[in-house]
C-alpha cells in the first residue's frame, strides 16, 4: 500500500481531490484491520498481513491505543482506500519514516516558531479583536511563564519583537524527544503557527478544542465580521482533521 502514501496530500482539500482524481485509488482489498503486539509496540494488520510505510517500514505504533486508532482509520475506508481521508495514517508514516531517525531537524523547526510565535503579535484595534486575542492567548503566555519559566514580550501588528534568549532556551528545552510526541508537536506547530500552543497541548495545559480556537482567533473574527468563505472553510476542515490526528497521537502516547 505504500505507493498510495508516497506523496503526502497537500494542505488543501481541493488539490487533494484533484490529486485523487489523477491517481487511481486502490480498491479496498481486505476485510478487517486489526493490531498485533510486537516487541517494541503494536503493528497494524490487514487480514493478518503487515502494512508498510512509503519507506517500507512496518506501520506500527508505540501504544495499543494508537495502533487501534490507526487500524480504525483503515477499517473506516469504504470501496477505495483514500489517503486524503486518513490523516492519522499519514502522520504515522511521517513519524516512522521522517522523524524517528532524524529528530533534531524536526525539533529545530519547532524552535524557529518560538522566536516569532503567533501569540506574541497582537492587534492594536478594534477593541473586540484585542479582547479576543487576550482572552485566548494570555493564558498560554501565563502557562509559559509559570510552567516553563519563560517570559515573552508582545508586539503589535507585524513589527518583530525580539524575545529573551533565556526564555527561548527554556521553551526549547520543553520540546519532546520521543519521536511520536515530537512529530505530533511539530504537526500542531505548523498547523497553528504557534509552538507554544503545541507545547501547552503536549503538557496537558491546553485542550485540543481550546488550542484550535486559540489558533483561529483572527480568522474567526474575520468570519464574524465578513461571513464565511466556503473554500476557506473546506481548507480549515482539512487542516482540522490533521490537527485531530496529532492530538490523538499526544493522547495515546503520554
PDB file of C-alpha atoms in Angstrom:
ATOM      1  CA  UNK A   1       0.000   0.000   0.000  1.00  0.00           C
ATOM      2  CA  UNK A   2       2.999   2.328   0.301  1.00  0.00           C
ATOM      3  CA  UNK A   3       2.586   3.781  -3.206  1.00  0.00           C
ATOM      4  CA  UNK A   4      -0.702   5.413  -2.161  1.00  0.00           C
ATOM      5  CA  UNK A   5       1.057   7.343   0.593  1.00  0.00           C
ATOM      6  CA  UNK A   6       4.347   8.253  -1.109  1.00  0.00           C
ATOM      7  CA  UNK A   7       3.141  11.787  -1.858  1.00  0.00           C
ATOM      8  CA  UNK A   8       1.530  13.311   1.207  1.00  0.00           C
ATOM      9  CA  UNK A   9      -1.706  15.056   0.220  1.00  0.00           C
ATOM     10  CA  UNK A  10      -1.342  18.850   0.151  1.00  0.00           C
ATOM     11  CA  UNK A  11      -2.821  21.046   2.830  1.00  0.00           C
ATOM     12  CA  UNK A  12      -5.709  21.867   0.506  1.00  0.00           C
ATOM     13  CA  UNK A  13      -8.826  19.727   0.114  1.00  0.00           C
ATOM     14  CA  UNK A  14      -9.405  20.901  -3.454  1.00  0.00           C
ATOM     15  CA  UNK A  15      -5.921  19.923  -4.578  1.00  0.00           C
ATOM     16  CA  UNK A  16      -6.232  16.680  -2.618  1.00  0.00           C
ATOM     17  CA  UNK A  17      -9.404  15.888  -4.562  1.00  0.00           C
ATOM     18  CA  UNK A  18      -7.712  16.722  -7.857  1.00  0.00           C
ATOM     19  CA  UNK A  19      -4.755  14.519  -6.993  1.00  0.00           C
ATOM     20  CA  UNK A  20      -7.063  11.675  -6.046  1.00  0.00           C
ATOM     21  CA  UNK A  21      -8.772  12.048  -9.404  1.00  0.00           C
ATOM     22  CA  UNK A  22      -5.421  11.903 -11.209  1.00  0.00           C
ATOM     23  CA  UNK A  23      -4.212   8.920  -9.189  1.00  0.00           C
ATOM     24  CA  UNK A  24      -6.341   5.808  -9.349  1.00  0.00           C
ATOM     25  CA  UNK A  25      -7.178   4.879  -5.772  1.00  0.00           C
ATOM     26  CA  UNK A  26      -6.764   1.237  -4.928  1.00  0.00           C
ATOM     27  CA  UNK A  27      -9.930  -0.646  -4.172  1.00  0.00           C
ATOM     28  CA  UNK A  28     -10.266  -1.949  -0.664  1.00  0.00           C
ATOM     29  CA  UNK A  29      -8.886  -5.479  -0.785  1.00  0.00           C
ATOM     30  CA  UNK A  30      -9.088  -6.512   2.875  1.00  0.00           C
ATOM     31  CA  UNK A  31     -11.893  -7.465   5.185  1.00  0.00           C
ATOM     32  CA  UNK A  32     -10.600  -6.435   8.578  1.00  0.00           C
ATOM     33  CA  UNK A  33      -7.954  -4.122  10.024  1.00  0.00           C
ATOM     34  CA  UNK A  34      -6.536  -5.296  13.338  1.00  0.00           C
ATOM     35  CA  UNK A  35      -3.456  -4.884  15.532  1.00  0.00           C
ATOM     36  CA  UNK A  36      -0.823  -7.287  16.784  1.00  0.00           C
ATOM     37  CA  UNK A  37       1.682  -6.892  19.605  1.00  0.00           C
ATOM     38  CA  UNK A  38       5.363  -6.567  18.725  1.00  0.00           C
ATOM     39  CA  UNK A  39       8.433  -6.478  20.921  1.00  0.00           C
ATOM     40  CA  UNK A  40       8.511  -2.669  20.759  1.00  0.00           C
ATOM     41  CA  UNK A  41       4.903  -1.709  20.090  1.00  0.00           C
ATOM     42  CA  UNK A  42       1.792  -2.685  18.177  1.00  0.00           C
ATOM     43  CA  UNK A  43       1.509  -3.098  14.415  1.00  0.00           C
ATOM     44  CA  UNK A  44      -1.461  -2.650  12.108  1.00  0.00           C
ATOM     45  CA  UNK A  45      -2.524  -5.705  10.118  1.00  0.00           C
ATOM     46  CA  UNK A  46      -4.893  -6.048   7.178  1.00  0.00           C
ATOM     47  CA  UNK A  47      -6.367  -9.550   7.234  1.00  0.00           C
ATOM     48  CA  UNK A  48      -3.322 -10.539   9.245  1.00  0.00           C
ATOM     49  CA  UNK A  49      -0.774  -9.056   6.829  1.00  0.00           C
ATOM     50  CA  UNK A  50       1.561  -6.165   7.707  1.00  0.00           C
ATOM     51  CA  UNK A  51       1.096  -2.657   6.322  1.00  0.00           C
ATOM     52  CA  UNK A  52       4.199  -0.858   5.068  1.00  0.00           C
ATOM     53  CA  UNK A  53       5.074   2.830   5.123  1.00  0.00           C
ATOM     54  CA  UNK A  54       6.381   4.560   1.969  1.00  0.00           C
ATOM     55  CA  UNK A  55       9.915   3.709   3.186  1.00  0.00           C
ATOM     56  CA  UNK A  56       8.865   0.043   3.522  1.00  0.00           C
ATOM     57  CA  UNK A  57       8.874   0.053   7.294  1.00  0.00           C
ATOM     58  CA  UNK A  58       6.191  -1.693   9.309  1.00  0.00           C
ATOM     59  CA  UNK A  59       3.269   0.558  10.181  1.00  0.00           C
ATOM     60  CA  UNK A  60       3.339   0.253  13.964  1.00  0.00           C
ATOM     61  CA  UNK A  61       2.732   2.493  16.972  1.00  0.00           C
ATOM     62  CA  UNK A  62       4.267   2.549  20.456  1.00  0.00           C
ATOM     63  CA  UNK A  63       0.935   2.015  22.252  1.00  0.00           C
ATOM     64  CA  UNK A  64      -2.048  -0.239  21.684  1.00  0.00           C
ATOM     65  CA  UNK A  65      -4.475   2.689  21.819  1.00  0.00           C
ATOM     66  CA  UNK A  66      -2.695   4.484  18.984  1.00  0.00           C
ATOM     67  CA  UNK A  67      -2.354   1.341  16.862  1.00  0.00           C
ATOM     68  CA  UNK A  68      -6.061   0.687  17.301  1.00  0.00           C
ATOM     69  CA  UNK A  69      -6.856   4.258  16.241  1.00  0.00           C
ATOM     70  CA  UNK A  70      -4.784   3.824  13.082  1.00  0.00           C
ATOM     71  CA  UNK A  71      -6.422   0.466  12.388  1.00  0.00           C
ATOM     72  CA  UNK A  72      -9.850   2.065  12.836  1.00  0.00           C
ATOM     73  CA  UNK A  73      -8.952   4.550  10.121  1.00  0.00           C
ATOM     74  CA  UNK A  74      -8.202   1.666   7.748  1.00  0.00           C
ATOM     75  CA  UNK A  75     -11.380  -0.109   8.791  1.00  0.00           C
ATOM     76  CA  UNK A  76     -13.402   3.011   8.000  1.00  0.00           C
ATOM     77  CA  UNK A  77     -12.346   3.030   4.333  1.00  0.00           C
ATOM     78  CA  UNK A  78     -15.164   2.037   2.024  1.00  0.00           C
ATOM     79  CA  UNK A  79     -14.850   0.906  -1.607  1.00  0.00           C
ATOM     80  CA  UNK A  80     -11.446   2.524  -2.124  1.00  0.00           C
ATOM     81  CA  UNK A  81      -8.506   3.457   0.094  1.00  0.00           C
ATOM     82  CA  UNK A  82      -8.210   7.238   0.086  1.00  0.00           C
ATOM     83  CA  UNK A  83      -5.091   8.618   1.832  1.00  0.00           C
ATOM     84  CA  UNK A  84      -6.653  12.100   1.892  1.00  0.00           C
ATOM     85  CA  UNK A  85      -9.155  10.717   4.396  1.00  0.00           C
ATOM     86  CA  UNK A  86      -6.518   9.009   6.563  1.00  0.00           C
ATOM     87  CA  UNK A  87      -4.683  11.805   8.417  1.00  0.00           C
ATOM     88  CA  UNK A  88      -3.578   9.603  11.302  1.00  0.00           C
ATOM     89  CA  UNK A  89      -2.000   7.060   8.973  1.00  0.00           C
ATOM     90  CA  UNK A  90      -0.235   9.835   7.068  1.00  0.00           C
ATOM     91  CA  UNK A  91       1.120  11.304  10.305  1.00  0.00           C
ATOM     92  CA  UNK A  92       2.238   7.869  11.478  1.00  0.00           C
ATOM     93  CA  UNK A  93       4.069   7.328   8.186  1.00  0.00           C
ATOM     94  CA  UNK A  94       5.774  10.712   8.525  1.00  0.00           C
ATOM     95  CA  UNK A  95       6.895   9.963  12.072  1.00  0.00           C
ATOM     96  CA  UNK A  96       8.133   6.449  11.309  1.00  0.00           C
ATOM     97  CA  UNK A  97       9.938   7.406   8.106  1.00  0.00           C
ATOM     98  CA  UNK A  98      10.935  11.018   8.756  1.00  0.00           C
ATOM     99  CA  UNK A  99      11.164  11.728  12.481  1.00  0.00           C
ATOM    100  CA  UNK A 100      12.345   8.568  14.226  1.00  0.00           C
ATOM    101  CA  UNK A 101      15.795   8.557  12.602  1.00  0.00           C
ATOM    102  CA  UNK A 102      16.303  12.325  12.420  1.00  0.00           C
ATOM    103  CA  UNK A 103      14.537  14.088  15.307  1.00  0.00           C
ATOM    104  CA  UNK A 104      16.918  17.052  15.588  1.00  0.00           C
ATOM    105  CA  UNK A 105      15.865  18.909  12.403  1.00  0.00           C
ATOM    106  CA  UNK A 106      12.226  18.490  13.440  1.00  0.00           C
ATOM    107  CA  UNK A 107      12.915  19.945  16.888  1.00  0.00           C
ATOM    108  CA  UNK A 108      14.915  22.767  15.303  1.00  0.00           C
ATOM    109  CA  UNK A 109      11.993  23.717  13.085  1.00  0.00           C
ATOM    110  CA  UNK A 110       9.660  23.876  16.088  1.00  0.00           C
ATOM    111  CA  UNK A 111      12.204  26.083  17.850  1.00  0.00           C
ATOM    112  CA  UNK A 112      12.153  28.529  14.926  1.00  0.00           C
ATOM    113  CA  UNK A 113       8.470  29.160  15.550  1.00  0.00           C
ATOM    114  CA  UNK A 114       9.216  30.114  19.152  1.00  0.00           C
ATOM    115  CA  UNK A 115      11.123  33.204  18.037  1.00  0.00           C
ATOM    116  CA  UNK A 116       8.040  34.670  16.317  1.00  0.00           C
ATOM    117  CA  UNK A 117       5.149  32.768  17.823  1.00  0.00           C
ATOM    118  CA  UNK A 118       1.580  33.585  16.821  1.00  0.00           C
ATOM    119  CA  UNK A 119       0.547  34.537  20.362  1.00  0.00           C
ATOM    120  CA  UNK A 120       3.183  37.293  20.627  1.00  0.00           C
ATOM    121  CA  UNK A 121       1.702  39.536  17.953  1.00  0.00           C
ATOM    122  CA  UNK A 122      -1.394  41.488  18.937  1.00  0.00           C
ATOM    123  CA  UNK A 123      -3.762  43.775  17.121  1.00  0.00           C
ATOM    124  CA  UNK A 124      -3.974  47.402  18.209  1.00  0.00           C
ATOM    125  CA  UNK A 125      -7.641  47.567  17.210  1.00  0.00           C
ATOM    126  CA  UNK A 126     -10.575  47.023  17.009  1.00  0.00           C
ATOM    127  CA  UNK A 127     -11.294  46.523  20.710  1.00  0.00           C
ATOM    128  CA  UNK A 128     -13.257  43.309  20.124  1.00  0.00           C
ATOM    129  CA  UNK A 129     -10.312  41.611  18.425  1.00  0.00           C
ATOM    130  CA  UNK A 130      -7.876  42.920  21.033  1.00  0.00           C
ATOM    131  CA  UNK A 131     -10.048  41.431  23.784  1.00  0.00           C
ATOM    132  CA  UNK A 132     -10.451  38.115  21.964  1.00  0.00           C
ATOM    133  CA  UNK A 133      -6.711  37.728  21.416  1.00  0.00           C
ATOM    134  CA  UNK A 134      -6.015  38.490  25.060  1.00  0.00           C
ATOM    135  CA  UNK A 135      -8.672  36.038  26.242  1.00  0.00           C
ATOM    136  CA  UNK A 136      -7.287  33.127  24.227  1.00  0.00           C
ATOM    137  CA  UNK A 137      -3.582  33.916  24.183  1.00  0.00           C
ATOM    138  CA  UNK A 138      -2.759  35.397  27.567  1.00  0.00           C
ATOM    139  CA  UNK A 139      -3.441  32.105  29.348  1.00  0.00           C
ATOM    140  CA  UNK A 140      -0.880  30.429  27.072  1.00  0.00           C
ATOM    141  CA  UNK A 141       1.714  33.051  27.971  1.00  0.00           C
ATOM    142  CA  UNK A 142       0.795  32.644  31.657  1.00  0.00           C
ATOM    143  CA  UNK A 143       1.420  28.919  31.332  1.00  0.00           C
ATOM    144  CA  UNK A 144       4.780  29.525  29.647  1.00  0.00           C
ATOM    145  CA  UNK A 145       5.778  31.891  32.437  1.00  0.00           C
ATOM    146  CA  UNK A 146       4.659  29.635  35.272  1.00  0.00           C
ATOM    147  CA  UNK A 147       5.243  26.200  33.727  1.00  0.00           C
ATOM    148  CA  UNK A 148       8.413  26.828  31.743  1.00  0.00           C
ATOM    149  CA  UNK A 149       9.907  29.861  33.439  1.00  0.00           C
ATOM    150  CA  UNK A 150       9.768  31.644  30.079  1.00  0.00           C
ATOM    151  CA  UNK A 151       8.719  35.311  29.929  1.00  0.00           C
ATOM    152  CA  UNK A 152       7.928  36.557  26.429  1.00  0.00           C
ATOM    153  CA  UNK A 153       7.420  40.052  25.027  1.00  0.00           C
ATOM    154  CA  UNK A 154       4.440  41.171  22.980  1.00  0.00           C
ATOM    155  CA  UNK A 155       4.499  43.065  19.711  1.00  0.00           C
ATOM    156  CA  UNK A 156       1.808  44.937  17.832  1.00  0.00           C
ATOM    157  CA  UNK A 157       0.864  44.069  14.276  1.00  0.00           C
ATOM    158  CA  UNK A 158       3.712  42.583  12.259  1.00  0.00           C
ATOM    159  CA  UNK A 159       6.548  44.515  13.915  1.00  0.00           C
ATOM    160  CA  UNK A 160       9.123  41.956  15.057  1.00  0.00           C
ATOM    161  CA  UNK A 161       9.500  41.565  18.815  1.00  0.00           C
ATOM    162  CA  UNK A 162      12.844  40.084  19.842  1.00  0.00           C
ATOM    163  CA  UNK A 163      12.493  37.534  22.635  1.00  0.00           C
ATOM    164  CA  UNK A 164      14.848  36.945  25.591  1.00  0.00           C
ATOM    165  CA  UNK A 165      17.289  34.159  24.822  1.00  0.00           C
ATOM    166  CA  UNK A 166      16.739  32.617  28.260  1.00  0.00           C
ATOM    167  CA  UNK A 167      13.002  32.325  27.568  1.00  0.00           C
ATOM    168  CA  UNK A 168      13.583  30.801  24.146  1.00  0.00           C
ATOM    169  CA  UNK A 169      16.003  28.291  25.674  1.00  0.00           C
ATOM    170  CA  UNK A 170      13.534  27.361  28.413  1.00  0.00           C
ATOM    171  CA  UNK A 171      10.763  26.734  25.890  1.00  0.00           C
ATOM    172  CA  UNK A 172      13.156  24.923  23.554  1.00  0.00           C
ATOM    173  CA  UNK A 173      14.044  22.531  26.383  1.00  0.00           C
ATOM    174  CA  UNK A 174      10.374  21.513  26.622  1.00  0.00           C
ATOM    175  CA  UNK A 175      10.213  20.201  23.040  1.00  0.00           C
ATOM    176  CA  UNK A 176       9.694  16.419  23.334  1.00  0.00           C
ATOM    177  CA  UNK A 177      12.479  13.982  22.490  1.00  0.00           C
ATOM    178  CA  UNK A 178      10.247  10.942  21.939  1.00  0.00           C
ATOM    179  CA  UNK A 179       9.633  10.684  18.143  1.00  0.00           C
ATOM    180  CA  UNK A 180       5.859  10.266  18.236  1.00  0.00           C
ATOM    181  CA  UNK A 181       5.238  13.174  20.583  1.00  0.00           C
ATOM    182  CA  UNK A 182       7.825  15.226  18.716  1.00  0.00           C
ATOM    183  CA  UNK A 183       6.094  14.533  15.410  1.00  0.00           C
ATOM    184  CA  UNK A 184       2.718  15.457  16.871  1.00  0.00           C
ATOM    185  CA  UNK A 185       4.048  18.701  18.360  1.00  0.00           C
ATOM    186  CA  UNK A 186       5.627  19.581  15.017  1.00  0.00           C
ATOM    187  CA  UNK A 187       2.339  18.958  13.206  1.00  0.00           C
ATOM    188  CA  UNK A 188       0.394  21.109  15.672  1.00  0.00           C
ATOM    189  CA  UNK A 189       3.020  23.860  15.492  1.00  0.00           C
ATOM    190  CA  UNK A 190       2.864  24.106  11.711  1.00  0.00           C
ATOM    191  CA  UNK A 191      -0.939  23.869  11.639  1.00  0.00           C
ATOM    192  CA  UNK A 192      -1.474  26.568  14.261  1.00  0.00           C
ATOM    193  CA  UNK A 193       1.545  28.790  13.683  1.00  0.00           C
ATOM    194  CA  UNK A 194       2.385  28.513  17.365  1.00  0.00           C
ATOM    195  CA  UNK A 195       4.947  26.327  19.079  1.00  0.00           C
ATOM    196  CA  UNK A 196       3.639  27.489  22.448  1.00  0.00           C
ATOM    197  CA  UNK A 197       0.142  26.244  21.635  1.00  0.00           C
ATOM    198  CA  UNK A 198       1.641  22.884  20.666  1.00  0.00           C
ATOM    199  CA  UNK A 199       3.809  22.646  23.783  1.00  0.00           C
ATOM    200  CA  UNK A 200       0.900  23.599  26.045  1.00  0.00           C
ATOM    201  CA  UNK A 201      -1.182  20.852  24.432  1.00  0.00           C
ATOM    202  CA  UNK A 202       1.628  18.337  24.871  1.00  0.00           C
ATOM    203  CA  UNK A 203       1.840  19.238  28.566  1.00  0.00           C
ATOM    204  CA  UNK A 204      -1.925  18.894  29.038  1.00  0.00           C
ATOM    205  CA  UNK A 205      -2.225  22.589  29.882  1.00  0.00           C
ATOM    206  CA  UNK A 206      -4.450  23.291  26.870  1.00  0.00           C
ATOM    207  CA  UNK A 207      -7.232  21.118  25.482  1.00  0.00           C
ATOM    208  CA  UNK A 208      -7.426  20.344  21.785  1.00  0.00           C
ATOM    209  CA  UNK A 209     -10.576  22.465  21.444  1.00  0.00           C
ATOM    210  CA  UNK A 210      -9.007  25.412  23.246  1.00  0.00           C
ATOM    211  CA  UNK A 211      -5.851  25.100  21.159  1.00  0.00           C
ATOM    212  CA  UNK A 212      -7.809  25.082  17.899  1.00  0.00           C
ATOM    213  CA  UNK A 213      -9.798  28.144  18.989  1.00  0.00           C
ATOM    214  CA  UNK A 214      -6.628  29.965  20.000  1.00  0.00           C
ATOM    215  CA  UNK A 215      -5.073  29.249  16.620  1.00  0.00           C
ATOM    216  CA  UNK A 216      -8.067  30.743  14.789  1.00  0.00           C
ATOM    217  CA  UNK A 217      -8.799  33.868  16.796  1.00  0.00           C
ATOM    218  CA  UNK A 218      -8.078  36.215  13.887  1.00  0.00           C
ATOM    219  CA  UNK A 219      -9.809  34.016  11.328  1.00  0.00           C
ATOM    220  CA  UNK A 220     -12.912  33.630  13.473  1.00  0.00           C
ATOM    221  CA  UNK A 221     -13.033  37.392  13.993  1.00  0.00           C
ATOM    222  CA  UNK A 222     -12.952  37.955  10.251  1.00  0.00           C
ATOM    223  CA  UNK A 223     -15.687  35.372   9.720  1.00  0.00           C
ATOM    224  CA  UNK A 224     -17.841  37.124  12.309  1.00  0.00           C
ATOM    225  CA  UNK A 225     -17.337  40.438  10.505  1.00  0.00           C
ATOM    226  CA  UNK A 226     -17.474  39.407   6.854  1.00  0.00           C
ATOM    227  CA  UNK A 227     -19.050  35.965   6.696  1.00  0.00           C
ATOM    228  CA  UNK A 228     -17.822  32.520   5.712  1.00  0.00           C
ATOM    229  CA  UNK A 229     -15.840  31.704   2.597  1.00  0.00           C
ATOM    230  CA  UNK A 230     -16.696  28.149   1.636  1.00  0.00           C
ATOM    231  CA  UNK A 231     -13.324  27.408   0.027  1.00  0.00           C
ATOM    232  CA  UNK A 232     -11.519  28.693   3.104  1.00  0.00           C
ATOM    233  CA  UNK A 233     -13.768  26.624   5.356  1.00  0.00           C
ATOM    234  CA  UNK A 234     -13.039  23.491   3.294  1.00  0.00           C
ATOM    235  CA  UNK A 235      -9.328  24.101   3.824  1.00  0.00           C
ATOM    236  CA  UNK A 236      -9.928  24.643   7.526  1.00  0.00           C
ATOM    237  CA  UNK A 237     -11.845  21.352   7.812  1.00  0.00           C
ATOM    238  CA  UNK A 238      -8.984  19.561   6.079  1.00  0.00           C
ATOM    239  CA  UNK A 239      -6.473  21.087   8.494  1.00  0.00           C
ATOM    240  CA  UNK A 240      -8.730  20.259  11.416  1.00  0.00           C
ATOM    241  CA  UNK A 241      -8.505  16.568  10.544  1.00  0.00           C
ATOM    242  CA  UNK A 242      -4.702  16.839  10.517  1.00  0.00           C
ATOM    243  CA  UNK A 243      -4.820  18.611  13.861  1.00  0.00           C
ATOM    244  CA  UNK A 244      -7.067  15.965  15.413  1.00  0.00           C
ATOM    245  CA  UNK A 245      -4.682  13.246  14.231  1.00  0.00           C
ATOM    246  CA  UNK A 246      -1.811  14.966  16.051  1.00  0.00           C
ATOM    247  CA  UNK A 247      -3.997  15.391  19.136  1.00  0.00           C
ATOM    248  CA  UNK A 248      -4.737  11.663  19.034  1.00  0.00           C
ATOM    249  CA  UNK A 249      -1.033  10.857  18.994  1.00  0.00           C
ATOM    250  CA  UNK A 250      -0.452  13.039  22.065  1.00  0.00           C
ATOM    251  CA  UNK A 251      -3.408  11.486  23.870  1.00  0.00           C
ATOM    252  CA  UNK A 252      -2.297   7.936  23.088  1.00  0.00           C
ATOM    253  CA  UNK A 253       1.409   8.474  23.794  1.00  0.00           C
ATOM    254  CA  UNK A 254       1.581  10.118  27.228  1.00  0.00           C
TER     255      UNK A 254
END
